[in-house]
Amino acid sequence: MTSIPGNEKQIRRIEARAQSRLPWGKKTKSALFAFFGIAVAVIGLLVLDHLSSGISFHDVKQSIHAIPGSVLLTALFFTFVSFAAVALYDVVAVETIAPGRVPYHISAMAGGAGYAISNALGFSLLTGGALRYRVYAAEGIDIADIGRIIGTSWMAIWFAFTILIAVALVIDPSRIPWILSFGPVVDQMIGLLVLLAVAVLLYWLSRRERTLNIGRLSVRLPSSQGALMQILAGLVDVAAAAATLYVLLPTGSVNSIPAFALVYVVAVALGIISHAPGGIGAFEATIVAGLGLGQNPDAIAALVAYRVIYTLIPFLLAIAGFVVSEFLRRRHLIAGPTISAVRMFEPLIPPLSAGIAFLGGIVLLISAVIPDLHHRLEMLADILPMPFLEMSHLGASFVGLALLIVARGLARRLWRAWFLALVLFSLGSIFALTKALAWEEALILALMAGTLLLFRDSFYRKPLGEHFSLSWGWLASVGTTAFAILWLGLFAYRHVEYANELWWEFAWDAQASRFLRVSVLVLTFLAAITINTIINGVGRGKLRAQPIPEQVPDFVAASPRASDALALLGDKRFLMDPKGKGFVMYARSGGSLVSMGEPVGSDDAVADLAWAFRGLADRTGTRTVFYGVGPERLPLFLDMGLTALKLGEVARVDLSDFSLEGSKRQPLRYAARRLEKEGISFEIMSRDQTPDIMDELRTVSDAWLEMKSGSEKRFSLGSFENAYLSHFDIAVLRKEGTIVAFANVWRGADNQEIAVDLMRHVPDASSVIMDGLFANLLMAAKGEGYRWFNLGAAPLSGLSDSHLASRWNRIGSFIYRRGAEFYRFDGLRAFKDKFGPKWTPYYLICPPGLATPRSLIDATNLVSGSPFEVFKR
């Protein structure tokens, strides 16, 4: 409600620098990270193009058809072994971190399905990690333990990488590429020392239960048996995955098994960095360059087969599994174990549907850039005129790229993305037929559309007023995929000699010309999307406030909470009770809908309104946040599955026994008398008189803002707006008839509570002017019969620093005790303690887990504009 004099200018300079630097820095890092990934993919494609310059598309097709069936079956077997080992990662990790709390089949499916999705879509931490979080959170595992489970699983794979490199050094150090050699003997000794260190670690774990402490983070390590099982699972996973590719490669292409294993590990790592789905492009270039397979069409064919067997088939099997589970769920014919499986499946439907759309886009783009079958084109020539073929070819490529983009909306459960995806799949099926009679593609796209129809209930969100933009990560994924497919087209038509006439050649057999025109369309579309992302950013569009509904002032007047007057500020939106019993005032910040306080209205409507607001946030794909609520309704919010962060304490003075008498009130008596001696008088002007003094009040306000080098606040505090202030009585201090200080007065119904909002004074006012203003206000409120005077909040006050307290409480307590360099938190509480208040906690209500820090940042930005300001509020 107020601020304490101090080194305001220095604080505000710090805040201004931080506010201007941090967001741009974050955006720049995200953009650079995305462009770095694209650069890795493009370089990989250029290297691959150079190394395969002597190979034709026709040669690769023949090599693919020549792969023996027995080899394909062997590759499928190794793929199954690899994914079984991946599933074991999570089983062991869950039993280590949260023993007995998750059934084995659930943790196994979480590990296997999460990897299948992340391996196909890329962004392993975003897809696989987020999916595991949703699965384990549904089983009652908290965010800290979920992080430990994921971290333990990741440790297994890195242990496997390390052990494989060590084994390679021991077996054949002279033939390991990209590693600085110190001589065979030294290299072998290094490998042996690494293996010995692993053995020592296992022995150390066998002695007793061990815990790894990193700062305040503690992770319970697995037993020696569990660690050995995870290491073995990691070795089996990596070895089986590499074996899948190894058996597909032509005989004699691998001269050293250890060298091949190392090349494979590096290829996987570069593929992850590139952001491309499955690391396509970077992975292939690394394999071809590392093994020297550039001019071998059989090797390129093996890589294509590997992509189908190890990336595409597991992903499609995961989709098929989810389709079956959804089919069962709709018919309520579910046995007990299947219920658990479906509970796991449903959160994964959006990312899987995104994968379906992404895959559909890839199918259409690949079809648009590679040569069509001539006999089908001849059949089509007898049915359709030439313009239909040309337009269908361009239309198919446009639909393909659009599906890559729409996939992001499906991942966010957006209804319009689901509807648009259905339209695009339908158009894609038509274009597939009219451009080349590609009935196989048309059937695949129709099946994908049918799958989306089956998942209709999972797409219900309708965002509020946001502009179109892609995240940098998604843009990188779309860009690398498009570049990889365009390279495929260049590879397919490298035998065609370029000529300017190709751009304008329209004929049934002018397939290279159609590829050139498709390339221009795709690159132009990508450039437009990138420019839009740069201009509009990757955030959400501003959600405009709405006019204050005519019922709101009546609800505010009937509310016992004085702070509900913030509904009259004009910067919020309103969710009205359909029965006319109350409302929720809110605004959007980032990915959160933030309610200012709890719902306003009759007691029987508050719970319904809170749930309605929760539903609105869910439908619009945003997080539910209630800012600044008291402890009375915490059970309601906890029932919603939300969590509570204590922000501090609110000071309320009991006016029934308040007076200026006694030794504790001596500073207040002195301030009131000092104002009288200086000729400063106190008066409360009624709201009818407020318009008459508005110009004087603005003069004082402008002077105060200039003195503080600040700007108006919003949302949780009022700002100087004529329309807003006209709703309130104004407490003024006059000197020689001129207003030198003022505060607008909030009044709760039935004389329950009174408070002030804006408190401003001229720069040369008395040094005790704020103490004197409050002393007069409290005595006037007592005289009017009010029960409580609300002095406002003391941020971070009353948070526990016990080592058993929550992490948020310990952090907040640390800032409260050590934050004097930026702001005197203890001074604010001391100022309010002079009035002898009763302190009541107030909270931020938000979703738990990974959404908690994001919700806190969104609320901070909305309330204060920067992380520093929230503490001053």
PDB file of N, CA and C in Angstrom, residues 264-309:
ATOM      1  N   TYR A 264      28.855 -43.491 -33.953  1.00  0.00           N
ATOM      2  CA  TYR A 264      27.409 -43.517 -33.718  1.00  0.00           C
ATOM      3  C   TYR A 264      27.024 -42.608 -32.553  1.00  0.00           C
ATOM      4  N   VAL A 265      27.783 -42.649 -31.464  1.00  0.00           N
ATOM      5  CA  VAL A 265      27.488 -41.818 -30.291  1.00  0.00           C
ATOM      6  C   VAL A 265      27.580 -40.338 -30.654  1.00  0.00           C
ATOM      7  N   VAL A 266      28.616 -39.955 -31.384  1.00  0.00           N
ATOM      8  CA  VAL A 266      28.782 -38.550 -31.790  1.00  0.00           C
ATOM      9  C   VAL A 266      27.647 -38.127 -32.725  1.00  0.00           C
ATOM     10  N   ALA A 267      27.238 -39.002 -33.607  1.00  0.00           N
ATOM     11  CA  ALA A 267      26.141 -38.694 -34.533  1.00  0.00           C
ATOM     12  C   ALA A 267      24.843 -38.435 -33.778  1.00  0.00           C
ATOM     13  N   VAL A 268      24.580 -39.243 -32.753  1.00  0.00           N
ATOM     14  CA  VAL A 268      23.379 -39.039 -31.943  1.00  0.00           C
ATOM     15  C   VAL A 268      23.431 -37.684 -31.244  1.00  0.00           C
ATOM     16  N   ALA A 269      24.586 -37.336 -30.673  1.00  0.00           N
ATOM     17  CA  ALA A 269      24.724 -36.058 -29.963  1.00  0.00           C
ATOM     18  C   ALA A 269      24.517 -34.876 -30.894  1.00  0.00           C
ATOM     19  N   LEU A 270      25.122 -34.902 -32.083  1.00  0.00           N
ATOM     20  CA  LEU A 270      24.952 -33.803 -33.034  1.00  0.00           C
ATOM     21  C   LEU A 270      23.513 -33.727 -33.539  1.00  0.00           C
ATOM     22  N   GLY A 271      22.864 -34.859 -33.667  1.00  0.00           N
ATOM     23  CA  GLY A 271      21.463 -34.860 -34.074  1.00  0.00           C
ATOM     24  C   GLY A 271      20.582 -34.162 -33.063  1.00  0.00           C
ATOM     25  N   ILE A 272      20.857 -34.356 -31.765  1.00  0.00           N
ATOM     26  CA  ILE A 272      20.091 -33.679 -30.717  1.00  0.00           C
ATOM     27  C   ILE A 272      20.300 -32.171 -30.787  1.00  0.00           C
ATOM     28  N   ILE A 273      21.549 -31.757 -30.999  1.00  0.00           N
ATOM     29  CA  ILE A 273      21.859 -30.328 -31.053  1.00  0.00           C
ATOM     30  C   ILE A 273      21.159 -29.649 -32.227  1.00  0.00           C
ATOM     31  N   SER A 274      20.978 -30.366 -33.332  1.00  0.00           N
ATOM     32  CA  SER A 274      20.468 -29.755 -34.559  1.00  0.00           C
ATOM     33  C   SER A 274      18.995 -29.378 -34.495  1.00  0.00           C
ATOM     34  N   HIS A 275      18.248 -29.875 -33.494  1.00  0.00           N
ATOM     35  CA  HIS A 275      16.811 -29.584 -33.357  1.00  0.00           C
ATOM     36  C   HIS A 275      15.952 -30.314 -34.381  1.00  0.00           C
ATOM     37  N   ALA A 276      16.546 -30.918 -35.388  1.00  0.00           N
ATOM     38  CA  ALA A 276      15.739 -31.598 -36.401  1.00  0.00           C
ATOM     39  C   ALA A 276      15.101 -32.844 -35.790  1.00  0.00           C
ATOM     40  N   PRO A 277      13.898 -33.198 -36.215  1.00  0.00           N
ATOM     41  CA  PRO A 277      13.276 -34.429 -35.715  1.00  0.00           C
ATOM     42  C   PRO A 277      14.184 -35.630 -35.958  1.00  0.00           C
ATOM     43  N   GLY A 278      14.519 -36.335 -34.885  1.00  0.00           N
ATOM     44  CA  GLY A 278      15.408 -37.477 -35.005  1.00  0.00           C
ATOM     45  C   GLY A 278      16.832 -37.105 -35.378  1.00  0.00           C
ATOM     46  N   GLY A 279      17.147 -35.805 -35.373  1.00  0.00           N
ATOM     47  CA  GLY A 279      18.491 -35.378 -35.764  1.00  0.00           C
ATOM     48  C   GLY A 279      18.784 -35.614 -37.228  1.00  0.00           C
ATOM     49  N   ILE A 280      17.726 -35.643 -38.052  1.00  0.00           N
ATOM     50  CA  ILE A 280      17.901 -35.964 -39.466  1.00  0.00           C
ATOM     51  C   ILE A 280      18.836 -34.952 -40.133  1.00  0.00           C
ATOM     52  N   GLY A 281      19.731 -35.417 -40.945  1.00  0.00           N
ATOM     53  CA  GLY A 281      20.704 -34.567 -41.625  1.00  0.00           C
ATOM     54  C   GLY A 281      22.034 -34.600 -40.902  1.00  0.00           C
ATOM     55  N   ALA A 282      22.089 -34.083 -39.692  1.00  0.00           N
ATOM     56  CA  ALA A 282      23.326 -34.068 -38.921  1.00  0.00           C
ATOM     57  C   ALA A 282      23.760 -35.490 -38.582  1.00  0.00           C
ATOM     58  N   PHE A 283      22.802 -36.338 -38.210  1.00  0.00           N
ATOM     59  CA  PHE A 283      23.127 -37.730 -37.880  1.00  0.00           C
ATOM     60  C   PHE A 283      23.714 -38.440 -39.097  1.00  0.00           C
ATOM     61  N   GLU A 284      23.036 -38.337 -40.234  1.00  0.00           N
ATOM     62  CA  GLU A 284      23.489 -39.029 -41.429  1.00  0.00           C
ATOM     63  C   GLU A 284      24.859 -38.519 -41.888  1.00  0.00           C
ATOM     64  N   ALA A 285      25.048 -37.193 -41.841  1.00  0.00           N
ATOM     65  CA  ALA A 285      26.325 -36.637 -42.280  1.00  0.00           C
ATOM     66  C   ALA A 285      27.470 -37.140 -41.409  1.00  0.00           C
ATOM     67  N   THR A 286      27.240 -37.236 -40.110  1.00  0.00           N
ATOM     68  CA  THR A 286      28.288 -37.705 -39.199  1.00  0.00           C
ATOM     69  C   THR A 286      28.633 -39.166 -39.478  1.00  0.00           C
ATOM     70  N   ILE A 287      27.621 -39.995 -39.698  1.00  0.00           N
ATOM     71  CA  ILE A 287      27.872 -41.411 -39.995  1.00  0.00           C
ATOM     72  C   ILE A 287      28.651 -41.557 -41.299  1.00  0.00           C
ATOM     73  N   VAL A 288      28.193 -40.853 -42.325  1.00  0.00           N
ATOM     74  CA  VAL A 288      28.853 -40.969 -43.636  1.00  0.00           C
ATOM     75  C   VAL A 288      30.286 -40.448 -43.565  1.00  0.00           C
ATOM     76  N   ALA A 289      30.492 -39.299 -42.916  1.00  0.00           N
ATOM     77  CA  ALA A 289      31.838 -38.739 -42.832  1.00  0.00           C
ATOM     78  C   ALA A 289      32.739 -39.574 -41.928  1.00  0.00           C
ATOM     79  N   GLY A 290      32.208 -40.016 -40.789  1.00  0.00           N
ATOM     80  CA  GLY A 290      33.032 -40.764 -39.839  1.00  0.00           C
ATOM     81  C   GLY A 290      33.450 -42.124 -40.338  1.00  0.00           C
ATOM     82  N   LEU A 291      32.617 -42.768 -41.160  1.00  0.00           N
ATOM     83  CA  LEU A 291      32.930 -44.101 -41.656  1.00  0.00           C
ATOM     84  C   LEU A 291      33.421 -44.102 -43.095  1.00  0.00           C
ATOM     85  N   GLY A 292      33.457 -42.916 -43.730  1.00  0.00           N
ATOM     86  CA  GLY A 292      33.949 -42.833 -45.104  1.00  0.00           C
ATOM     87  C   GLY A 292      33.077 -43.561 -46.106  1.00  0.00           C
ATOM     88  N   LEU A 293      31.744 -43.346 -46.010  1.00  0.00           N
ATOM     89  CA  LEU A 293      30.790 -44.077 -46.855  1.00  0.00           C
ATOM     90  C   LEU A 293      30.151 -43.190 -47.910  1.00  0.00           C
ATOM     91  N   GLY A 294      30.777 -42.054 -48.248  1.00  0.00           N
ATOM     92  CA  GLY A 294      30.135 -41.051 -49.074  1.00  0.00           C
ATOM     93  C   GLY A 294      29.695 -41.516 -50.437  1.00  0.00           C
ATOM     94  N   GLN A 295      30.464 -42.363 -51.119  1.00  0.00           N
ATOM     95  CA  GLN A 295      30.140 -42.737 -52.496  1.00  0.00           C
ATOM     96  C   GLN A 295      29.499 -44.121 -52.591  1.00  0.00           C
ATOM     97  N   ASN A 296      28.916 -44.560 -51.499  1.00  0.00           N
ATOM     98  CA  ASN A 296      28.326 -45.904 -51.451  1.00  0.00           C
ATOM     99  C   ASN A 296      26.811 -45.787 -51.352  1.00  0.00           C
ATOM    100  N   PRO A 297      26.069 -46.038 -52.426  1.00  0.00           N
ATOM    101  CA  PRO A 297      24.606 -45.908 -52.365  1.00  0.00           C
ATOM    102  C   PRO A 297      23.971 -46.900 -51.389  1.00  0.00           C
ATOM    103  N   ASP A 298      24.620 -48.073 -51.174  1.00  0.00           N
ATOM    104  CA  ASP A 298      24.085 -49.044 -50.220  1.00  0.00           C
ATOM    105  C   ASP A 298      24.101 -48.475 -48.801  1.00  0.00           C
ATOM    106  N   ALA A 299      25.124 -47.651 -48.483  1.00  0.00           N
ATOM    107  CA  ALA A 299      25.204 -47.047 -47.155  1.00  0.00           C
ATOM    108  C   ALA A 299      24.092 -46.014 -46.967  1.00  0.00           C
ATOM    109  N   ILE A 300      23.822 -45.213 -47.984  1.00  0.00           N
ATOM    110  CA  ILE A 300      22.728 -44.244 -47.895  1.00  0.00           C
ATOM    111  C   ILE A 300      21.405 -44.964 -47.742  1.00  0.00           C
ATOM    112  N   ALA A 301      21.238 -46.065 -48.468  1.00  0.00           N
ATOM    113  CA  ALA A 301      20.011 -46.862 -48.354  1.00  0.00           C
ATOM    114  C   ALA A 301      19.878 -47.435 -46.944  1.00  0.00           C
ATOM    115  N   ALA A 302      20.992 -47.838 -46.340  1.00  0.00           N
ATOM    116  CA  ALA A 302      20.961 -48.358 -44.977  1.00  0.00           C
ATOM    117  C   ALA A 302      20.512 -47.287 -43.991  1.00  0.00           C
ATOM    118  N   LEU A 303      20.949 -46.062 -44.191  1.00  0.00           N
ATOM    119  CA  LEU A 303      20.533 -44.969 -43.312  1.00  0.00           C
ATOM    120  C   LEU A 303      19.036 -44.690 -43.445  1.00  0.00           C
ATOM    121  N   VAL A 304      18.527 -44.773 -44.678  1.00  0.00           N
ATOM    122  CA  VAL A 304      17.088 -44.582 -44.887  1.00  0.00           C
ATOM    123  C   VAL A 304      16.306 -45.686 -44.175  1.00  0.00           C
ATOM    124  N   ALA A 305      16.758 -46.919 -44.329  1.00  0.00           N
ATOM    125  CA  ALA A 305      16.090 -48.041 -43.663  1.00  0.00           C
ATOM    126  C   ALA A 305      16.172 -47.904 -42.151  1.00  0.00           C
ATOM    127  N   TYR A 306      17.301 -47.451 -41.652  1.00  0.00           N
ATOM    128  CA  TYR A 306      17.455 -47.248 -40.205  1.00  0.00           C
ATOM    129  C   TYR A 306      16.436 -46.227 -39.696  1.00  0.00           C
ATOM    130  N   ARG A 307      16.231 -45.154 -40.445  1.00  0.00           N
ATOM    131  CA  ARG A 307      15.260 -44.130 -40.049  1.00  0.00           C
ATOM    132  C   ARG A 307      13.851 -44.722 -39.952  1.00  0.00           C
ATOM    133  N   VAL A 308      13.518 -45.546 -40.897  1.00  0.00           N
ATOM    134  CA  VAL A 308      12.181 -46.147 -40.897  1.00  0.00           C
ATOM    135  C   VAL A 308      12.033 -47.113 -39.722  1.00  0.00           C
ATOM    136  N   ILE A 309      13.051 -47.956 -39.505  1.00  0.00           N
ATOM    137  CA  ILE A 309      12.947 -49.012 -38.501  1.00  0.00           C
ATOM    138  C   ILE A 309      13.094 -48.478 -37.081  1.00  0.00           C
TER     139      ILE A 309
END
